[in-house]
XYZ file of C-alpha atoms in Angstrom:
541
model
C 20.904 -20.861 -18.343
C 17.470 -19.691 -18.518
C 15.594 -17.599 -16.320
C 13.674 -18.762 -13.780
C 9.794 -16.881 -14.089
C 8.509 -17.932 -10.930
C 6.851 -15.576 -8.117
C 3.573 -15.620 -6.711
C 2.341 -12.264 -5.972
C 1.439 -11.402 -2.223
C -1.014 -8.202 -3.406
C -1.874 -9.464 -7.560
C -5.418 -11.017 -5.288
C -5.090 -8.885 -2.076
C -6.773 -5.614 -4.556
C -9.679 -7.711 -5.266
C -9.804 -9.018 -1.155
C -11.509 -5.409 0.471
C -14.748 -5.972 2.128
C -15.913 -2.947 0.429
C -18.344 -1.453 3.015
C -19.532 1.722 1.039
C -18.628 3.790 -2.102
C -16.693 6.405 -2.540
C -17.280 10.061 -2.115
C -17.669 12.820 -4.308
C -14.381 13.498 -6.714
C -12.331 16.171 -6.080
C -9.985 16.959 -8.542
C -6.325 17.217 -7.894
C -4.857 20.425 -7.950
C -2.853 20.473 -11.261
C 0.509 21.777 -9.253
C -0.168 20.540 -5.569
C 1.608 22.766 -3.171
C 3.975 21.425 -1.024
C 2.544 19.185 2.129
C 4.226 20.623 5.328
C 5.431 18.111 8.123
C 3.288 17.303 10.993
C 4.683 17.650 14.689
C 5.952 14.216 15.513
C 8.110 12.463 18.036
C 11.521 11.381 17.518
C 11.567 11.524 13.373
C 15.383 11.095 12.734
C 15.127 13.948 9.838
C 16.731 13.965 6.669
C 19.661 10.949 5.851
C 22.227 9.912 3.748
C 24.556 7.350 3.502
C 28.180 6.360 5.017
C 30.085 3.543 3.436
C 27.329 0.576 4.107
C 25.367 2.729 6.745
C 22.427 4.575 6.608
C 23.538 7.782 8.901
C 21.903 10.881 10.208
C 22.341 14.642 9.675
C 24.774 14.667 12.204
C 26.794 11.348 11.362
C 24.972 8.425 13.943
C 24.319 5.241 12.007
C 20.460 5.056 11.647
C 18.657 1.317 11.353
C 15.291 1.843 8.947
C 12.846 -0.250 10.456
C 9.989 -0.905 8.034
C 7.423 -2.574 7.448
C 4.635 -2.286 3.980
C 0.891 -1.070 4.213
C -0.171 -1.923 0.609
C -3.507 -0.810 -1.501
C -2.269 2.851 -2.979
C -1.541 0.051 -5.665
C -4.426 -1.344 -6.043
C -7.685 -0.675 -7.830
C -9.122 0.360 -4.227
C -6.671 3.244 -4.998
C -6.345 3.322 -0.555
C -4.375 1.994 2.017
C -6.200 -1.662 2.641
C -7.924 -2.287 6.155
C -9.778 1.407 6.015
C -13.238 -0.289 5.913
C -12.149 -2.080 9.322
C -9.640 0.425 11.031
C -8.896 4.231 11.016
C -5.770 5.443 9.055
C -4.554 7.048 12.185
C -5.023 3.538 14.524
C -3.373 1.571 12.009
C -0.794 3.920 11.873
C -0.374 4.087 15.791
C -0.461 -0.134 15.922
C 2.520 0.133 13.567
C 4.870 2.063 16.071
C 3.489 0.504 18.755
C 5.122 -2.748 17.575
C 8.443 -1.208 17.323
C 8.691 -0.376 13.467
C 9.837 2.811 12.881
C 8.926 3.394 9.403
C 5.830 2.110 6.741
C 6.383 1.528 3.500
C 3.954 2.930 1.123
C 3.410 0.992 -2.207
C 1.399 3.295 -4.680
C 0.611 2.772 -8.385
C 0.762 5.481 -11.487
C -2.676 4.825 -12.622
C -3.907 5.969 -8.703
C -1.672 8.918 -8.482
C -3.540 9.993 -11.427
C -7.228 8.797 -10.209
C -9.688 11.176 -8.586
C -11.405 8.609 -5.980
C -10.771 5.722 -4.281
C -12.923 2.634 -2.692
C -13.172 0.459 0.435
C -13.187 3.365 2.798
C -15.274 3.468 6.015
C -15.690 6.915 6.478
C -17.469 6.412 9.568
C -14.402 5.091 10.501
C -12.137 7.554 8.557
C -14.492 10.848 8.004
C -11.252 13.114 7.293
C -10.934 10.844 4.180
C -14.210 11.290 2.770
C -14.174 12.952 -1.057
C -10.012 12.645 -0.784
C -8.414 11.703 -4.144
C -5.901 9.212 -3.799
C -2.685 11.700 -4.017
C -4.715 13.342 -0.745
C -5.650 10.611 1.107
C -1.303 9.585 0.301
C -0.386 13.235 1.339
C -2.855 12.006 4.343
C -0.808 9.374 5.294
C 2.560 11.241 5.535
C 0.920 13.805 8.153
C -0.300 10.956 10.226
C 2.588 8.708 9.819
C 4.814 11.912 11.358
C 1.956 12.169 13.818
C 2.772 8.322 15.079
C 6.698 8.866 15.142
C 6.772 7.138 11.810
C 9.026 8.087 8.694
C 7.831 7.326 5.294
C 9.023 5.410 1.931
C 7.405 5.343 -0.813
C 7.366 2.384 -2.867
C 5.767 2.804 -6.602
C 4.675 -0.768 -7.104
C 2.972 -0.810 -10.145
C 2.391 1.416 -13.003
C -1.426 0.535 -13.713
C -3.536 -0.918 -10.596
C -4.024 -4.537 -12.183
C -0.681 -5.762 -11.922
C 2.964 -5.115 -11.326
C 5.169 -5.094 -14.321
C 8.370 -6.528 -15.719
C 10.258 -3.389 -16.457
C 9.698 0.471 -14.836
C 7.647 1.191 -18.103
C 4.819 -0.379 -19.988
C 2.845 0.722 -23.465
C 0.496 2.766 -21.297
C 2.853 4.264 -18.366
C 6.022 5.751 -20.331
C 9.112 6.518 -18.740
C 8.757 9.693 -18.772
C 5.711 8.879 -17.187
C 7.594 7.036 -14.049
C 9.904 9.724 -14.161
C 7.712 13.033 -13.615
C 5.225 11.509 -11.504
C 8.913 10.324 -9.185
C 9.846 14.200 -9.649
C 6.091 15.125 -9.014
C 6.259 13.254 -6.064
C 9.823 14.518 -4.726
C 8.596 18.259 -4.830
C 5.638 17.522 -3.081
C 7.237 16.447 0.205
C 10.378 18.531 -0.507
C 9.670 19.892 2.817
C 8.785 17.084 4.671
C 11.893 15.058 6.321
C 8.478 12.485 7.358
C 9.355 11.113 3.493
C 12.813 9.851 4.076
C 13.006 7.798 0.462
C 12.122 6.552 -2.779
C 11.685 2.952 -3.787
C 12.070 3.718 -7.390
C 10.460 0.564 -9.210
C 9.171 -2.649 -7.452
C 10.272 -5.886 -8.294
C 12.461 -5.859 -11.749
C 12.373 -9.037 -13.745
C 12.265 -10.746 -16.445
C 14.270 -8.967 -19.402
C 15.300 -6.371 -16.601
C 19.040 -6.986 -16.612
C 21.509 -5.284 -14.548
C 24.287 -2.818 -16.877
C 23.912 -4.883 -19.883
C 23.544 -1.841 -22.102
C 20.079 -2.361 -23.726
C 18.179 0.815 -23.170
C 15.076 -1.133 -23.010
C 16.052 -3.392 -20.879
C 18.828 -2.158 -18.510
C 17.688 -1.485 -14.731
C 20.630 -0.067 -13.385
C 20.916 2.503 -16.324
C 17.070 3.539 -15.758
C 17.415 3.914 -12.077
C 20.543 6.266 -12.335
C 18.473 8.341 -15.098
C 15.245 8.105 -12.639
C 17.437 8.610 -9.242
C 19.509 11.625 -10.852
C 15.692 13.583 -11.783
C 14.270 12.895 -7.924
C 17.552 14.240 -6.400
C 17.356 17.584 -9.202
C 13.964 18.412 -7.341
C 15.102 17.154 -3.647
C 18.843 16.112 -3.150
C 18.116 14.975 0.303
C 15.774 11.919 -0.474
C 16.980 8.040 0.009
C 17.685 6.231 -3.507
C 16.107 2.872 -3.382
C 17.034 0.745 -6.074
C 15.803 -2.855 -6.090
C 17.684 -5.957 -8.206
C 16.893 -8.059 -11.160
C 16.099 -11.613 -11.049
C 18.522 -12.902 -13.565
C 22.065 -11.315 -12.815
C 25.153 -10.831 -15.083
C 26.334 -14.054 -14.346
C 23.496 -15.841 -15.648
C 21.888 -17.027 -12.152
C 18.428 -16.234 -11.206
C 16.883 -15.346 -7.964
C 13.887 -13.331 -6.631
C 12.425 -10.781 -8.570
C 13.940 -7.509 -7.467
C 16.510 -10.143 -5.436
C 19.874 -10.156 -7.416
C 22.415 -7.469 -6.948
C 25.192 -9.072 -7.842
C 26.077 -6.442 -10.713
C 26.886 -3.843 -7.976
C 30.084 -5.427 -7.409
C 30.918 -4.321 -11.228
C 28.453 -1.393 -12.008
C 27.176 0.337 -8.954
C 24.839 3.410 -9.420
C 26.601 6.448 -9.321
C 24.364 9.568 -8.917
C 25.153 13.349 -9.538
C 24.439 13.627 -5.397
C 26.431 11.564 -3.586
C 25.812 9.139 -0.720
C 22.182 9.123 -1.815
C 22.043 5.138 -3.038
C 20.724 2.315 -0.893
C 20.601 -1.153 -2.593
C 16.724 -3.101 -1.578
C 16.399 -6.425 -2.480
C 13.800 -8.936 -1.734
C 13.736 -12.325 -0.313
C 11.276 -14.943 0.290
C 10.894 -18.385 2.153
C 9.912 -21.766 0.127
C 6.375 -21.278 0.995
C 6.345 -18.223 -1.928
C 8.959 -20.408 -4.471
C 11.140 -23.543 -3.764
C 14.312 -21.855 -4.932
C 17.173 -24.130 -5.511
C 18.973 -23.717 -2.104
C 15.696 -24.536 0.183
C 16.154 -28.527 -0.595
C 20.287 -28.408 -0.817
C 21.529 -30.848 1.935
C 23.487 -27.814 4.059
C 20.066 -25.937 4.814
C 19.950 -23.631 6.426
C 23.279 -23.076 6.695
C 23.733 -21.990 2.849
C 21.593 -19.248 3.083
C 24.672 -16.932 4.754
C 26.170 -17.513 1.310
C 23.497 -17.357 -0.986
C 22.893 -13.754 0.812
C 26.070 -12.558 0.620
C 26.723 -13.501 -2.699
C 23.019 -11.761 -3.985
C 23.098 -8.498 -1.574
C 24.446 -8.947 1.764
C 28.258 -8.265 0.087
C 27.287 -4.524 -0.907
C 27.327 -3.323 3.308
C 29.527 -5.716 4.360
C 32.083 -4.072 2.128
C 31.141 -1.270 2.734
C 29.827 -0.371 -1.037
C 26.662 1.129 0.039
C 23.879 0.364 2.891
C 21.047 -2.154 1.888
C 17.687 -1.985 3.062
C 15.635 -5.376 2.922
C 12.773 -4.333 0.931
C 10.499 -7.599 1.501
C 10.593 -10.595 3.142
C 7.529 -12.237 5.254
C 5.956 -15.493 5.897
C 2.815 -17.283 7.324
C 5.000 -18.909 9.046
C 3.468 -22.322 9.226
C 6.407 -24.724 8.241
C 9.558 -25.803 9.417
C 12.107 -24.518 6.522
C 9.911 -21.265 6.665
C 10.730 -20.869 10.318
C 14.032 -22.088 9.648
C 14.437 -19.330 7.070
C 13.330 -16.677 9.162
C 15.250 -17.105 12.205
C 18.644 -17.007 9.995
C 17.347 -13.913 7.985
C 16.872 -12.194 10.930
C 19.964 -13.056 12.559
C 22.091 -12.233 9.231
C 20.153 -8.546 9.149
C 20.797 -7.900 13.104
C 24.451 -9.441 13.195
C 24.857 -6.727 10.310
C 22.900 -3.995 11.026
C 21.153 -3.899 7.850
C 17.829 -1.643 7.627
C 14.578 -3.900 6.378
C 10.799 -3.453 5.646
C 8.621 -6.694 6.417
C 5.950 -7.632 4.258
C 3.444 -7.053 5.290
C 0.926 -4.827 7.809
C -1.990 -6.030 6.032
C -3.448 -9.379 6.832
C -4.780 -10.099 3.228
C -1.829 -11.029 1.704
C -1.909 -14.519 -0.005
C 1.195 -15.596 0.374
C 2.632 -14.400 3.220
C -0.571 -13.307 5.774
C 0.227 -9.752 7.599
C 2.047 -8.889 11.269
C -1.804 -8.296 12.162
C -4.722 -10.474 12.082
C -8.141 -10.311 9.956
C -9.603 -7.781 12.272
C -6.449 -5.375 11.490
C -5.730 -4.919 14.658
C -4.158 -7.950 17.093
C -0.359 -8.734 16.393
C 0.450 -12.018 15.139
C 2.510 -13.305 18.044
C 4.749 -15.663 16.144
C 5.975 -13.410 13.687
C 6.224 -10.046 15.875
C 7.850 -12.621 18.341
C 10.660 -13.698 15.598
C 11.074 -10.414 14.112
C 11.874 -8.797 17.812
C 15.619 -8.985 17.945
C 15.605 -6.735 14.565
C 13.187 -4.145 16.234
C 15.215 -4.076 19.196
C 18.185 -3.825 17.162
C 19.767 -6.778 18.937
C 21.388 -10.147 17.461
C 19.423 -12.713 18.160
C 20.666 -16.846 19.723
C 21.295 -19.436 16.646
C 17.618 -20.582 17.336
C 14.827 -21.858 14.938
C 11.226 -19.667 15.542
C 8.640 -22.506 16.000
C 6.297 -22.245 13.023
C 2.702 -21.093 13.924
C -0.097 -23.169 13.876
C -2.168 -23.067 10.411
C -5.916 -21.687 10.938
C -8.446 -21.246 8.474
C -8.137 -17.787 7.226
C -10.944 -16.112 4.749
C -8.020 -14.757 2.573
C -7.481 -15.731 -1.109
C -4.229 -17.525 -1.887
C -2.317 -15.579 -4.700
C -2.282 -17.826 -7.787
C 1.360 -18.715 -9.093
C 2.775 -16.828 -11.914
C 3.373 -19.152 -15.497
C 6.768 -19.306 -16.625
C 6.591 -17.464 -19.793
C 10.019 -18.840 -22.155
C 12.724 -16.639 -22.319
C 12.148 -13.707 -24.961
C 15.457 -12.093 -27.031
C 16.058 -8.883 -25.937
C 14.903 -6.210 -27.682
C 17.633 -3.797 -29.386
C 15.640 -0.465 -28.490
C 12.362 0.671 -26.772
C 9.834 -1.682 -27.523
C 6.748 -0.442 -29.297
C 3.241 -0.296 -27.790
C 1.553 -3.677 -28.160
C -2.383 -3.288 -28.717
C -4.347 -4.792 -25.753
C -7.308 -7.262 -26.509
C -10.155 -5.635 -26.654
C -12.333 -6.979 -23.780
C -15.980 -7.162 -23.271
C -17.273 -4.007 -21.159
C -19.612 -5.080 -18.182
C -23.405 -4.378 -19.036
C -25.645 -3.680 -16.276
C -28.823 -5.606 -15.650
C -31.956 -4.013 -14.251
C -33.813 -5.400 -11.224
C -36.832 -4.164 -9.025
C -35.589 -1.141 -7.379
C -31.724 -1.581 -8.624
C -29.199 -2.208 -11.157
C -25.933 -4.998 -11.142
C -22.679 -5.074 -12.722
C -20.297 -7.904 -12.840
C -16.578 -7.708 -13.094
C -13.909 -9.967 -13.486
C -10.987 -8.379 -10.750
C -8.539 -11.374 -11.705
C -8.135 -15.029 -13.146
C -5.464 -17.552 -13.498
C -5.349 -20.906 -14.192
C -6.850 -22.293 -10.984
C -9.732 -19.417 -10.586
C -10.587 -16.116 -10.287
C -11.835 -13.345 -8.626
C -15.293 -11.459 -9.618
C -17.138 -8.269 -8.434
C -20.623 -7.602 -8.047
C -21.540 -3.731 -7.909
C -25.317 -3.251 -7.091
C -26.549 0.259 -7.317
C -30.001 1.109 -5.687
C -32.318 3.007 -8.270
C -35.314 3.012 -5.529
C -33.513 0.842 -3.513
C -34.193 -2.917 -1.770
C -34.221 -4.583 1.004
C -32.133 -7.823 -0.777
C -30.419 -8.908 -3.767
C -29.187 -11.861 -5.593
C -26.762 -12.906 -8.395
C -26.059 -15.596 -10.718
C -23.263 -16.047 -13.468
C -22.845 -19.151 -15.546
C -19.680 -20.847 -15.149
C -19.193 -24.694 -16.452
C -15.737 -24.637 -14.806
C -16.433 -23.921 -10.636
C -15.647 -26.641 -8.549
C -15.878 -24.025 -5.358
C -16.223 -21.474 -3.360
C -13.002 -20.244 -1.670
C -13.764 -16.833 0.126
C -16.581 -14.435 -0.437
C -17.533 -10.834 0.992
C -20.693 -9.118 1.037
C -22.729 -11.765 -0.294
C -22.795 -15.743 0.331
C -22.201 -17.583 -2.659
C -22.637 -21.049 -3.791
C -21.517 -23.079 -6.378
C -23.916 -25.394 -8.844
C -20.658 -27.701 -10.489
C -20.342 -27.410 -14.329
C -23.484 -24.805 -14.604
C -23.199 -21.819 -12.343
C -22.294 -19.652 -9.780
C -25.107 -17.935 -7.510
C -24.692 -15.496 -4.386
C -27.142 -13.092 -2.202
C -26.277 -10.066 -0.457
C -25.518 -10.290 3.058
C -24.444 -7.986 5.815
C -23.226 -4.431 4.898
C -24.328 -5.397 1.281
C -27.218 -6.634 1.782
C -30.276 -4.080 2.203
C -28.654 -1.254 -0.742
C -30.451 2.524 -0.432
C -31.639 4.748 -3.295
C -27.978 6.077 -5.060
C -25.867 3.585 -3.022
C -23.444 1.472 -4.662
C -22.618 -1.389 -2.971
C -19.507 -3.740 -4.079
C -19.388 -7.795 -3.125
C -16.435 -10.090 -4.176
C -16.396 -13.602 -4.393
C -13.440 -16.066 -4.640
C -14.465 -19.204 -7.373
C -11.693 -21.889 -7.606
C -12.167 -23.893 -10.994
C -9.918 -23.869 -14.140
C -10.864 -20.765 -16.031
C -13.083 -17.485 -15.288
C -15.782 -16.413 -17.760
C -15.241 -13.127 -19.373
C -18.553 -11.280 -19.644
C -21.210 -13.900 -18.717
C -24.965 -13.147 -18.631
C -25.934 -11.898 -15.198
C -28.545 -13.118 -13.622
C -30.200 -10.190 -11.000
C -33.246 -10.373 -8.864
C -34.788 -8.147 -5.824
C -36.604 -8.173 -2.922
């Protein structure tokens, strides 16, 4: 049987979605060997854990629920928690608890652990972040996370900022690469009891198969080598180890969903009771697996769970700790699906981590609104009996009513054909060269224009204007035979002339742009291609 290739991506457009009110500070380079970040005074932190049999257990034995939820853009090219040009790291931190969660899951990439600024920061809003490099403005977030009552994982999401990946290595981030930035990472916090555990690699798929032997290829055996070098530096850290979307058996399922293979091979570490199994799982809004039309729905999905993950605590194998799962929430079987998911995870006490805080997530919308900061009542509503730790009626959450929301949709992933597997590490594969933006000189200021990311139905472009003398105005144009609209813009207003071009003036925060500011706009185009390095049209006022 082959594989099913199939997600859309919540965050693959959310990175190219920040209203980017001002540039970033100064650089300040990371310390080569960063000194251990001490923990912050905080409420009610439950201190280091382990494991019990299918619990997740304290110090001193009591069964502990993780109650999560994910604040993504550490993986993006913003290279910063998203929402920072709206809200303060320390509010958004303090509307988290406030809704009951107990812990926020941190999704960071290589390339930004590595990077010396970041974007999309107010630092009106957020002056103690001002000239941070990413790795501060994470170490940042642990100290205020402790400050809310919050416990920390983190979540390495991607290796570069552009895009997740298949397998926990690519040509440009090695494993030894994953693996000493993991360690990096784990000595860091060694301290800190705020960092509770590691999500080791996001989303496996594809080729990623689960004990099948293939060094290139073989999750489980990379997340024992990787797991086994975090717990050398700190033996007191949570394992997190996701799935694979094909399992042994030949069936296919989320990525990061199938754990099937446990049953067989489960990860054995040199530190025991250190493993916690974190799938994923989705409604039919993000895929129409199989089971979402079979005749028994939703009654099937008990099964389909226990069979994938659910198996692993019931037995009492190891705990497991929903990594994802989230909705907008705006149809029947996704209502349908939610209600059982959450009374499956509260009838057995299974930890979980919602996707997602942030409202600018295409496929699945946040627990907050656009403004960052009011709950979305339907979905705090359904998700209540799991932050109350309670089991909730055999009841169906109404789905919410769809408004018009200035988010980008994420585009759906093509299904590539299945590839052999490869036999041993496979070699570097040169990337296409492409064509470096060229800036274009105006009265008083100069443009760049970027492509942030394209698939078959659109794309998503950048527009950086940087004041020489500065102006008052600006405005853009691109040619582009392929537009047919505009679906969400920022910073600028932006039509589109069909089968010739796309034009758009600065507006708002990024409108007037001062001598040495750079200003960034985005734009949203809908069509069947994106141009690669058009000829930008700039003009001043």
């Amino acid at each position: 049987m082959s594989a099913h290739r199939f997600r859309t991506r919540r965050a693959a457009l959310a990175l190219a979605l920040a209203a980017l009110l001002c540039s970033s500070a100064a650089a300040v380079p990371a310390a080569a060997q960063p000194a251990a970040v001490p923990a912050a005074a905080a409420p009610a932190l439950p201190g280091w854990l382990h494991t019990s049999g299918g619990s997740i257990v304290t110090a001193a034995g009591a069964p502990y629920l993780v109650k999560g939820v994910s604040w993504f853009g550490l993986e993006t090219s913003n290279c910063a928690p998203h929402g920072l040009w709206t809200i303060s790291l320390a509010a958004g931190l303090a509307k988290i608890r406030s809704m009951g969660f107990t812990t926020v899951r941190v999704p960071f990439s290589n390339e930004c652990l590595a990077a010396t600024s970041t974007s999309s920061i107010n630092y009106a809003v957020n002056p103690d972040l001002a000239g941070k490099t990413p790795q501060q403005v994470l170490d940042a977030v642990v100290t205020k996370a402790a400050a809310a009552g919050l416990t920390v994982i983190l979540d390495r999401h991607r290796p570069g900022s552009a895009a997740q990946s298949e397998l926990w290595y690519t040509a440009e981030y090695s494993e030894k690469r994953w693996i000493a930035d993991w360690t990096a990472l784990a000595g860091r916090y060694k301290n800190n009891p705020t960092v509770i555990g590691v999500d080791l690699h996001n989303e496996p798929h594809g080729p990623a198969c689960w004990g099948c032997g293939d060094p290139a290829t073989d999750w489980h055996a990379a997340a024992t080598r990787a797991g086994n070098a975090v717990l050398a530096v700190n033996p007191k850290l949570l394992i997190l180890v996701e799935g694979v979307e094909t399992q042994p058996g030949g069936s296919t399922t989320w990525w990061g969903g199938g754990l099937s293979g446990v049953a067989k091979k489960p990860v054995k570490l040199a530190v025991a009771n250190r493993v916690v199994y974190s799938p994923h799982d989705y409604p039919a809004s993000v895929y129409p697996q199989k089971w979402f039309s079979a005749a028994t729905y939703p009654a099937n999905l008990t099964a389909v769970w226990d069979a994938n993950w659910g198996y692993i605590s019931k037995r009492g194998i190891a705990p497991v700790l929903l990594g994802e799962f989230g909705s907008k929430l705006e149809t029947r079987s996704d209502a349908q699906w939610l209600g059982a998911l959450v009374r499956y995870l509260g009838a057995n006490k299974m930890s979980f981590a919602y996707w997602s805080f942030n409202p600018n997530s295409g496929d699945t919308g946040g627990i907050v609104a656009d403004d960052w900061v009011t709950p979305q009542a339907a979905k705090l509503t359904a998700i209540r009996p799991l932050l109350a730790g309670t089991v909730p009626p055999a009841a169906t959450p109404k789905p919410s009513t769809p408004k018009p929301t200035p988010k980008a949709t994420v585009a759906p992933k093509p299904t590539p054909k299945p590839t052999p597997k490869a036999t041993a590490a496979p070699k570097p594969t040169p990337k296409p060269s492409t064509p470096k933006p060229t800036p274009v000189s105006g009265r008083g200021a100069t443009a760049i224009w970027n492509l942030q990311s394209s698939w078959g139905a659109g794309y998503v472009a950048e527009v950086l204007v940087t004041g020489t003398t500065g102006v008052k105005g600006w405005s853009a144009t691109w040619p582009d035979t392929t537009a047919t609209g505009i679906v969400n813009a920022w910073g600028m207003t932006c039509t589109v002339k069909v089968k010739t071009s796309v034009s758009c003036t600065g507006t708002g925060w990024a409108g007037p742009v001062a001598a040495g500011q750079t200003v960034r706009a985005g734009v949203q185009v809908s069509g069947s291609g994106a141009p690669s390095a058009p000829r930008l049209g700039f003009s001043t006022k």
